[in-house]
mmCIF file of C-alpha atoms in Angstrom:
data_model
loop_
_atom_site.group_PDB
_atom_site.id
_atom_site.type_symbol
_atom_site.label_atom_id
_atom_site.label_comp_id
_atom_site.label_asym_id
_atom_site.label_seq_id
_atom_site.Cartn_x
_atom_site.Cartn_y
_atom_site.Cartn_z
ATOM 1 C CA MET A 1 -22.543 4.795 -10.643
ATOM 2 C CA SER A 2 -24.409 6.620 -7.946
ATOM 3 C CA SER A 3 -21.851 6.418 -5.146
ATOM 4 C CA ARG A 4 -18.295 5.385 -4.355
ATOM 5 C CA LYS A 5 -19.622 2.274 -2.577
ATOM 6 C CA SER A 6 -20.733 0.833 -5.932
ATOM 7 C CA LEU A 7 -17.049 0.527 -6.863
ATOM 8 C CA TYR A 8 -16.951 -2.535 -4.628
ATOM 9 C CA ARG A 9 -20.022 -4.330 -6.003
ATOM 10 C CA TYR A 10 -19.282 -8.017 -6.683
ATOM 11 C CA ILE A 11 -20.237 -9.720 -9.960
ATOM 12 C CA PHE A 12 -20.534 -13.464 -10.576
ATOM 13 C CA HIS A 13 -20.307 -13.549 -14.358
ATOM 14 C CA GLY A 14 -19.442 -10.983 -17.006
ATOM 15 C CA THR A 15 -17.592 -7.680 -17.003
ATOM 16 C CA ARG A 16 -17.955 -4.667 -14.746
ATOM 17 C CA LEU A 17 -16.448 -1.218 -15.101
ATOM 18 C CA ASN A 18 -17.001 1.363 -12.382
ATOM 19 C CA ILE A 19 -15.572 4.878 -12.673
ATOM 20 C CA VAL A 20 -15.880 7.701 -10.144
ATOM 21 C CA PRO A 21 -18.209 10.121 -12.024
ATOM 22 C CA GLN A 22 -15.980 13.208 -11.995
ATOM 23 C CA TYR A 23 -13.178 11.265 -13.714
ATOM 24 C CA ARG A 24 -15.264 9.653 -16.442
ATOM 25 C CA SER A 25 -14.497 12.323 -19.050
ATOM 26 C CA THR A 26 -10.803 12.316 -18.080
ATOM 27 C CA LEU A 27 -10.456 8.563 -18.593
ATOM 28 C CA SER A 28 -12.451 8.717 -21.823
ATOM 29 C CA THR A 29 -9.607 10.737 -23.414
ATOM 30 C CA ILE A 30 -7.406 7.621 -23.240
ATOM 31 C CA GLY A 31 -10.153 5.122 -24.041
ATOM 32 C CA LEU A 32 -10.771 3.795 -20.541
ATOM 33 C CA ASN A 33 -14.449 4.674 -20.593
ATOM 34 C CA ASP A 34 -14.965 1.550 -22.737
ATOM 35 C CA ALA A 35 -14.736 -1.807 -20.916
ATOM 36 C CA SER A 36 -13.422 -3.545 -24.055
ATOM 37 C CA ASN A 37 -10.145 -1.565 -23.875
ATOM 38 C CA TRP A 38 -8.984 -2.484 -20.372
ATOM 39 C CA LEU A 39 -7.352 -5.854 -21.132
ATOM 40 C CA THR A 40 -5.223 -4.440 -23.960
ATOM 41 C CA PHE A 41 -4.595 -0.945 -22.566
ATOM 42 C CA ASN A 42 -0.876 -0.098 -22.768
ATOM 43 C CA THR A 43 -0.652 3.706 -22.689
ATOM 44 C CA GLY A 44 1.989 5.413 -20.563
ATOM 45 C CA GLU A 45 5.238 4.480 -18.869
ATOM 46 C CA THR A 46 5.566 0.785 -18.032
ATOM 47 C CA LEU A 47 6.626 0.328 -14.405
ATOM 48 C CA SER A 48 6.143 -3.442 -14.330
ATOM 49 C CA SER A 49 4.831 -6.142 -16.667
ATOM 50 C CA GLY A 50 3.918 -9.808 -16.604
ATOM 51 C CA LYS A 51 1.138 -11.293 -14.467
ATOM 52 C CA THR A 52 0.778 -7.819 -12.985
ATOM 53 C CA THR A 53 1.134 -4.794 -15.257
ATOM 54 C CA CYS A 54 1.579 -1.320 -13.814
ATOM 55 C CA LEU A 55 1.522 1.810 -15.976
ATOM 56 C CA LYS A 56 2.094 5.465 -15.149
ATOM 57 C CA ILE A 57 -0.217 7.664 -17.222
ATOM 58 C CA THR A 58 0.590 11.363 -17.568
ATOM 59 C CA LEU A 59 -2.313 13.179 -19.188
ATOM 60 C CA PRO A 60 -1.768 16.352 -21.258
ATOM 61 C CA SER A 61 -2.823 19.869 -20.269
ATOM 62 C CA ASN A 62 -2.209 19.286 -16.542
ATOM 63 C CA GLN A 63 -5.102 16.818 -16.282
ATOM 64 C CA GLY A 64 -3.121 14.793 -13.794
ATOM 65 C CA VAL A 65 -1.055 11.633 -13.376
ATOM 66 C CA PHE A 66 -2.697 8.260 -12.809
ATOM 67 C CA TYR A 67 -1.511 4.718 -12.132
ATOM 68 C CA PHE A 68 -3.090 1.770 -13.939
ATOM 69 C CA LYS A 69 -2.599 -1.719 -12.475
ATOM 70 C CA ARG A 70 -3.832 -4.892 -14.187
ATOM 71 C CA TYR A 71 -3.865 -8.459 -12.851
ATOM 72 C CA VAL A 72 -4.437 -11.255 -15.397
ATOM 73 C CA TYR A 73 -5.202 -14.874 -14.472
ATOM 74 C CA LYS A 74 -4.716 -17.139 -17.488
ATOM 75 C CA LYS A 75 -3.856 -20.389 -15.689
ATOM 76 C CA ASN A 76 -5.284 -20.368 -12.174
ATOM 77 C CA ARG A 77 -8.684 -18.761 -12.639
ATOM 78 C CA TRP A 78 -9.975 -20.537 -9.536
ATOM 79 C CA GLU A 79 -7.645 -18.587 -7.227
ATOM 80 C CA PHE A 80 -10.259 -15.899 -6.589
ATOM 81 C CA PHE A 81 -13.359 -18.004 -7.156
ATOM 82 C CA LEU A 82 -16.200 -16.268 -5.293
ATOM 83 C CA ARG A 83 -13.550 -14.156 -3.560
ATOM 84 C CA ARG A 84 -12.843 -10.439 -3.693
ATOM 85 C CA SER A 85 -10.218 -9.550 -6.315
ATOM 86 C CA LYS A 86 -6.898 -7.922 -5.424
ATOM 87 C CA ALA A 87 -7.951 -4.679 -7.113
ATOM 88 C CA ALA A 88 -11.252 -4.519 -5.225
ATOM 89 C CA ASN A 89 -9.544 -5.425 -1.953
ATOM 90 C CA GLU A 90 -6.941 -2.703 -2.495
ATOM 91 C CA SER A 91 -9.632 -0.110 -3.139
ATOM 92 C CA ILE A 92 -11.566 -1.141 -0.031
ATOM 93 C CA ASN A 93 -8.417 -0.936 2.078
ATOM 94 C CA TYR A 94 -7.748 2.587 0.833
ATOM 95 C CA GLN A 95 -11.200 3.595 2.023
ATOM 96 C CA ARG A 96 -10.666 1.868 5.367
ATOM 97 C CA PHE A 97 -7.399 3.743 5.881
ATOM 98 C CA LYS A 98 -9.088 7.040 5.053
ATOM 99 C CA ASN A 99 -11.841 6.306 7.550
ATOM 100 C CA ILE A 100 -9.291 6.208 10.397
ATOM 101 C CA GLY A 101 -7.263 9.188 9.194
ATOM 102 C CA ILE A 102 -4.344 7.482 7.422
ATOM 103 C CA PRO A 103 -3.391 9.341 4.216
ATOM 104 C CA THR A 104 -3.626 7.037 1.200
ATOM 105 C CA LEU A 105 -4.624 6.920 -2.489
ATOM 106 C CA ASP A 106 -7.871 7.753 -4.252
ATOM 107 C CA THR A 107 -9.406 5.007 -6.381
ATOM 108 C CA ILE A 108 -10.572 6.384 -9.722
ATOM 109 C CA ALA A 109 -11.858 3.218 -11.405
ATOM 110 C CA LEU A 110 -12.208 -0.557 -11.055
ATOM 111 C CA TYR A 111 -12.528 -3.185 -13.797
ATOM 112 C CA GLU A 112 -13.264 -6.882 -13.356
ATOM 113 C CA GLN A 113 -13.943 -9.808 -15.667
ATOM 114 C CA ARG A 114 -15.300 -13.125 -14.340
ATOM 115 C CA SER A 115 -16.533 -16.373 -15.803
ATOM 116 C CA PHE A 116 -19.092 -18.010 -13.496
ATOM 117 C CA GLY A 117 -17.289 -16.820 -10.377
ATOM 118 C CA ARG A 118 -13.765 -17.424 -11.685
ATOM 119 C CA LEU A 119 -11.652 -14.284 -11.903
ATOM 120 C CA GLU A 120 -10.006 -13.770 -15.302
ATOM 121 C CA ALA A 121 -8.708 -10.195 -14.976
ATOM 122 C CA THR A 122 -9.025 -7.153 -12.757
ATOM 123 C CA CYS A 123 -7.688 -3.594 -12.898
ATOM 124 C CA ILE A 124 -7.503 -0.530 -10.677
ATOM 125 C CA VAL A 125 -6.719 3.111 -11.477
ATOM 126 C CA THR A 126 -5.485 5.448 -8.755
ATOM 127 C CA LYS A 127 -4.536 9.099 -8.714
ATOM 128 C CA GLU A 128 -0.967 10.225 -8.077
ATOM 129 C CA GLN A 129 -0.117 12.005 -4.842
ATOM 130 C CA PRO A 130 1.817 15.143 -5.917
ATOM 131 C CA ASN A 131 5.221 16.070 -4.480
ATOM 132 C CA SER A 132 5.825 12.602 -3.093
ATOM 133 C CA MET A 133 8.343 9.770 -3.396
ATOM 134 C CA GLN A 134 8.773 6.302 -1.968
ATOM 135 C CA LEU A 135 10.228 6.178 1.524
ATOM 136 C CA ASP A 136 13.372 4.281 0.470
ATOM 137 C CA HIS A 137 14.166 6.869 -2.231
ATOM 138 C CA PHE A 138 13.322 9.768 0.087
ATOM 139 C CA PHE A 139 15.566 8.410 2.837
ATOM 140 C CA LYS A 140 18.620 7.922 0.608
ATOM 141 C CA LYS A 141 18.218 10.771 -1.878
ATOM 142 C CA VAL A 142 16.758 13.499 0.342
ATOM 143 C CA LEU A 143 16.934 12.822 4.074
ATOM 144 C CA LEU A 144 20.543 11.573 4.269
ATOM 145 C CA LYS A 145 21.731 14.618 2.314
ATOM 146 C CA MET A 146 20.158 17.133 4.710
ATOM 147 C CA PRO A 147 22.108 18.946 7.447
ATOM 148 C CA ASN A 148 22.210 16.920 10.682
ATOM 149 C CA ARG A 149 19.794 19.061 12.693
ATOM 150 C CA GLU A 150 17.191 19.247 9.908
ATOM 151 C CA ARG A 151 17.534 15.528 9.240
ATOM 152 C CA ARG A 152 16.919 14.646 12.914
ATOM 153 C CA LEU A 153 13.842 16.873 13.124
ATOM 154 C CA ILE A 154 12.254 15.451 9.982
ATOM 155 C CA LEU A 155 13.175 11.866 10.829
ATOM 156 C CA ASN A 156 11.694 12.162 14.315
ATOM 157 C CA SER A 157 8.512 13.655 12.875
ATOM 158 C CA LEU A 158 8.186 10.886 10.294
ATOM 159 C CA LYS A 159 8.780 8.154 12.879
ATOM 160 C CA GLU A 160 6.185 9.646 15.209
ATOM 161 C CA GLN A 161 3.601 9.943 12.407
ATOM 162 C CA LEU A 162 4.273 6.514 10.946
ATOM 163 C CA PHE A 163 4.160 4.590 14.206
ATOM 164 C CA GLN A 164 1.015 6.475 15.199
ATOM 165 C CA GLN A 165 -0.545 5.441 11.878
ATOM 166 C CA ILE A 166 0.436 1.796 12.373
ATOM 167 C CA ARG A 167 -0.806 1.754 15.985
ATOM 168 C CA THR A 168 -4.120 3.320 14.917
ATOM 169 C CA ALA A 169 -4.558 0.797 12.091
ATOM 170 C CA HIS A 170 -3.718 -2.189 14.307
ATOM 171 C CA ASN A 171 -5.940 -1.004 17.149
ATOM 172 C CA THR A 172 -8.765 -0.811 14.610
ATOM 173 C CA GLY A 173 -7.952 -4.287 13.293
ATOM 174 C CA LEU A 174 -6.494 -3.145 9.956
ATOM 175 C CA PHE A 175 -3.309 -4.647 8.532
ATOM 176 C CA HIS A 176 -1.460 -3.658 5.362
ATOM 177 C CA LEU A 177 0.572 -6.913 5.179
ATOM 178 C CA ASP A 178 3.062 -5.500 2.666
ATOM 179 C CA LEU A 179 4.308 -2.498 4.600
ATOM 180 C CA LYS A 180 7.629 -2.163 2.786
ATOM 181 C CA TRP A 181 9.434 1.145 2.520
ATOM 182 C CA ARG A 182 8.507 1.366 -1.165
ATOM 183 C CA ASN A 183 4.835 1.055 -0.219
ATOM 184 C CA ILE A 184 5.013 4.212 1.872
ATOM 185 C CA LEU A 185 5.155 7.576 0.126
ATOM 186 C CA ILE A 186 6.575 10.687 1.754
ATOM 187 C CA GLN A 187 4.732 13.789 0.581
ATOM 188 C CA GLN A 188 6.206 17.245 1.047
ATOM 189 C CA THR A 189 3.901 20.216 1.575
ATOM 190 C CA GLY A 190 6.020 23.260 2.356
ATOM 191 C CA GLN A 191 8.176 22.186 5.299
ATOM 192 C CA THR A 192 5.820 19.377 6.300
ATOM 193 C CA TYR A 193 6.439 15.720 5.415
ATOM 194 C CA THR A 194 3.632 13.167 5.609
ATOM 195 C CA PRO A 195 3.688 9.330 5.227
ATOM 196 C CA ILE A 196 1.098 7.973 2.769
ATOM 197 C CA TRP A 197 0.180 4.277 2.564
ATOM 198 C CA ILE A 198 -0.088 2.700 -0.897
ATOM 199 C CA ASP A 199 -0.234 -0.662 -2.703
ATOM 200 C CA CYS A 200 -2.212 -2.854 -0.291
ATOM 201 C CA PRO A 201 -4.007 -5.624 -2.255
ATOM 202 C CA ARG A 202 -3.174 -8.115 0.522
ATOM 203 C CA GLY A 203 -4.522 -5.939 3.346
ATOM 204 C CA ILE A 204 -6.981 -7.480 5.785
ATOM 205 C CA GLN A 205 -9.312 -6.491 8.604
ATOM 206 C CA ARG A 206 -9.196 -8.730 11.681
ATOM 207 C CA LYS A 207 -10.035 -7.465 15.157
ATOM 208 C CA PHE A 208 -9.132 -10.579 17.132
ATOM 209 C CA PHE A 209 -6.296 -13.141 17.131
ATOM 210 C CA ASN A 210 -4.171 -10.794 15.044
ATOM 211 C CA TYR A 211 -0.802 -10.708 16.840
ATOM 212 C CA ARG A 212 1.025 -12.437 13.971
ATOM 213 C CA LEU A 213 -0.398 -9.827 11.586
ATOM 214 C CA LYS A 214 1.087 -7.077 13.750
ATOM 215 C CA VAL A 215 4.446 -8.850 13.589
ATOM 216 C CA ALA A 216 4.155 -9.163 9.802
ATOM 217 C CA ASP A 217 3.495 -5.428 9.315
ATOM 218 C CA LEU A 218 6.323 -4.367 11.626
ATOM 219 C CA SER A 219 8.689 -6.892 10.025
ATOM 220 C CA GLY A 220 8.010 -5.421 6.595
ATOM 221 C CA LEU A 221 8.936 -1.993 7.898
ATOM 222 C CA ALA A 222 12.007 -3.307 9.744
ATOM 223 C CA ARG A 223 13.479 -5.243 6.811
ATOM 224 C CA LYS A 224 15.137 -2.239 5.177
ATOM 225 C CA ALA A 225 15.452 -0.297 8.434
ATOM 226 C CA LEU A 226 18.104 -2.831 9.504
ATOM 227 C CA CYS A 227 20.399 -1.274 6.896
ATOM 228 C CA PHE A 228 20.164 2.227 8.376
ATOM 229 C CA PHE A 229 19.560 1.878 12.107
ATOM 230 C CA THR A 230 21.267 0.031 14.949
ATOM 231 C CA THR A 231 19.577 -2.721 16.937
ATOM 232 C CA GLN A 232 19.240 -0.358 19.895
ATOM 233 C CA GLN A 233 17.594 2.312 17.730
ATOM 234 C CA LEU A 234 15.126 -0.205 16.316
ATOM 235 C CA TYR A 235 14.327 -1.493 19.801
ATOM 236 C CA ARG A 236 13.559 2.064 20.965
ATOM 237 C CA MET A 237 11.323 2.571 17.940
ATOM 238 C CA LEU A 238 9.085 -0.238 19.184
ATOM 239 C CA TYR A 239 8.083 1.947 22.103
ATOM 240 C CA SER A 240 6.837 4.554 19.602
ATOM 241 C CA TYR A 241 4.541 1.844 18.270
ATOM 242 C CA LEU A 242 3.565 0.249 21.595
ATOM 243 C CA GLY A 243 3.001 3.530 23.396
ATOM 244 C CA PRO A 244 4.352 4.894 26.709
ATOM 245 C CA SER A 245 2.528 2.303 28.830
ATOM 246 C CA ALA A 246 4.331 -0.652 27.189
ATOM 247 C CA SER A 247 6.378 -2.892 29.483
ATOM 248 C CA LYS A 248 9.931 -4.025 28.777
ATOM 249 C CA ALA A 249 8.711 -7.606 28.571
ATOM 250 C CA GLU A 250 6.123 -6.674 25.938
ATOM 251 C CA ALA A 251 8.686 -4.765 23.861
ATOM 252 C CA ARG A 252 11.242 -7.561 24.149
ATOM 253 C CA LYS A 253 8.758 -10.246 23.053
ATOM 254 C CA LEU A 254 7.674 -8.203 20.033
ATOM 255 C CA PHE A 255 11.289 -7.442 19.103
ATOM 256 C CA LEU A 256 12.258 -11.137 19.234
ATOM 257 C CA ASP A 257 9.164 -12.185 17.260
ATOM 258 C CA ILE A 258 10.003 -9.641 14.535
ATOM 259 C CA ALA A 259 13.578 -10.948 14.411
ATOM 260 C CA LYS A 260 12.263 -14.521 14.138
ATOM 261 C CA HIS A 261 9.905 -13.497 11.329
ATOM 262 C CA LEU A 262 12.736 -11.809 9.412
ATOM 263 C CA SER A 263 15.049 -14.808 9.881
ATOM 264 C CA ARG A 264 12.817 -16.880 7.602
ATOM 265 C CA ARG A 265 13.969 -14.694 4.710
ATOM 266 C CA PRO A 266 16.950 -12.657 5.929
ATOM 267 C CA PRO A 267 17.112 -9.059 4.649
ATOM 268 C CA LYS A 268 19.629 -8.357 1.907
ATOM 269 C CA LYS A 269 22.431 -6.047 2.868
ATOM 270 C CA ILE A 270 22.455 -2.802 0.934
ATOM 271 C CA THR A 271 24.765 0.178 0.999
ATOM 272 C CA PRO A 272 23.060 3.304 2.421
#
């Protein structure tokens, strides 16, 4: 593979395995340099299983931690007929986010198996972001246990960064479409905390007629926020997303559309 762009090359029939060159020897230590091993690979800690399998792989001698995700299509192989696979789409979205300055994951390898255009299986390997945890865990286990002043400073910083990231993505026509708290990592570097976007196989790029996509992204973020913030606090947060020039009418319409979107599947109440 001569460049990272070749990770995204589409195949019509057969098997492809693309590995970023500097990680080829690392993956060979666990057998992932051989395409015949990807469908049966089961090394590491199982995070999820079934149609989608996710494994956490901790390599010895400080070689790093990687995440292996496999999608298998045994029944509906026509679902991604002549269409980009979830793994390939996720990898492309990571690169798109990087291009506009949003911290995200590095794709290490992609695997895909097709039969005359029909997708049978696809896999992606990404590298762990050190010193990070999912936003929902960080909020409950770290942020809420901090002294009030420190908590306010960090929370305000995270809100400013996150809404700036979302506004930048949307202004560029990029949408995550599964922007849940668990799909945002918070990475600590010294006293600095940074949001990192992950897990975006459904992400899409659409520059026009995309208002409902904006509502979908913001609704995903708001679903769990309803358990920790008041309605007034959430309403004020919209101005962080819309920017200082936003009108009250614009903010009110967006707020009501988010509420309508969430009402289709009301958020579950949880105890902070």
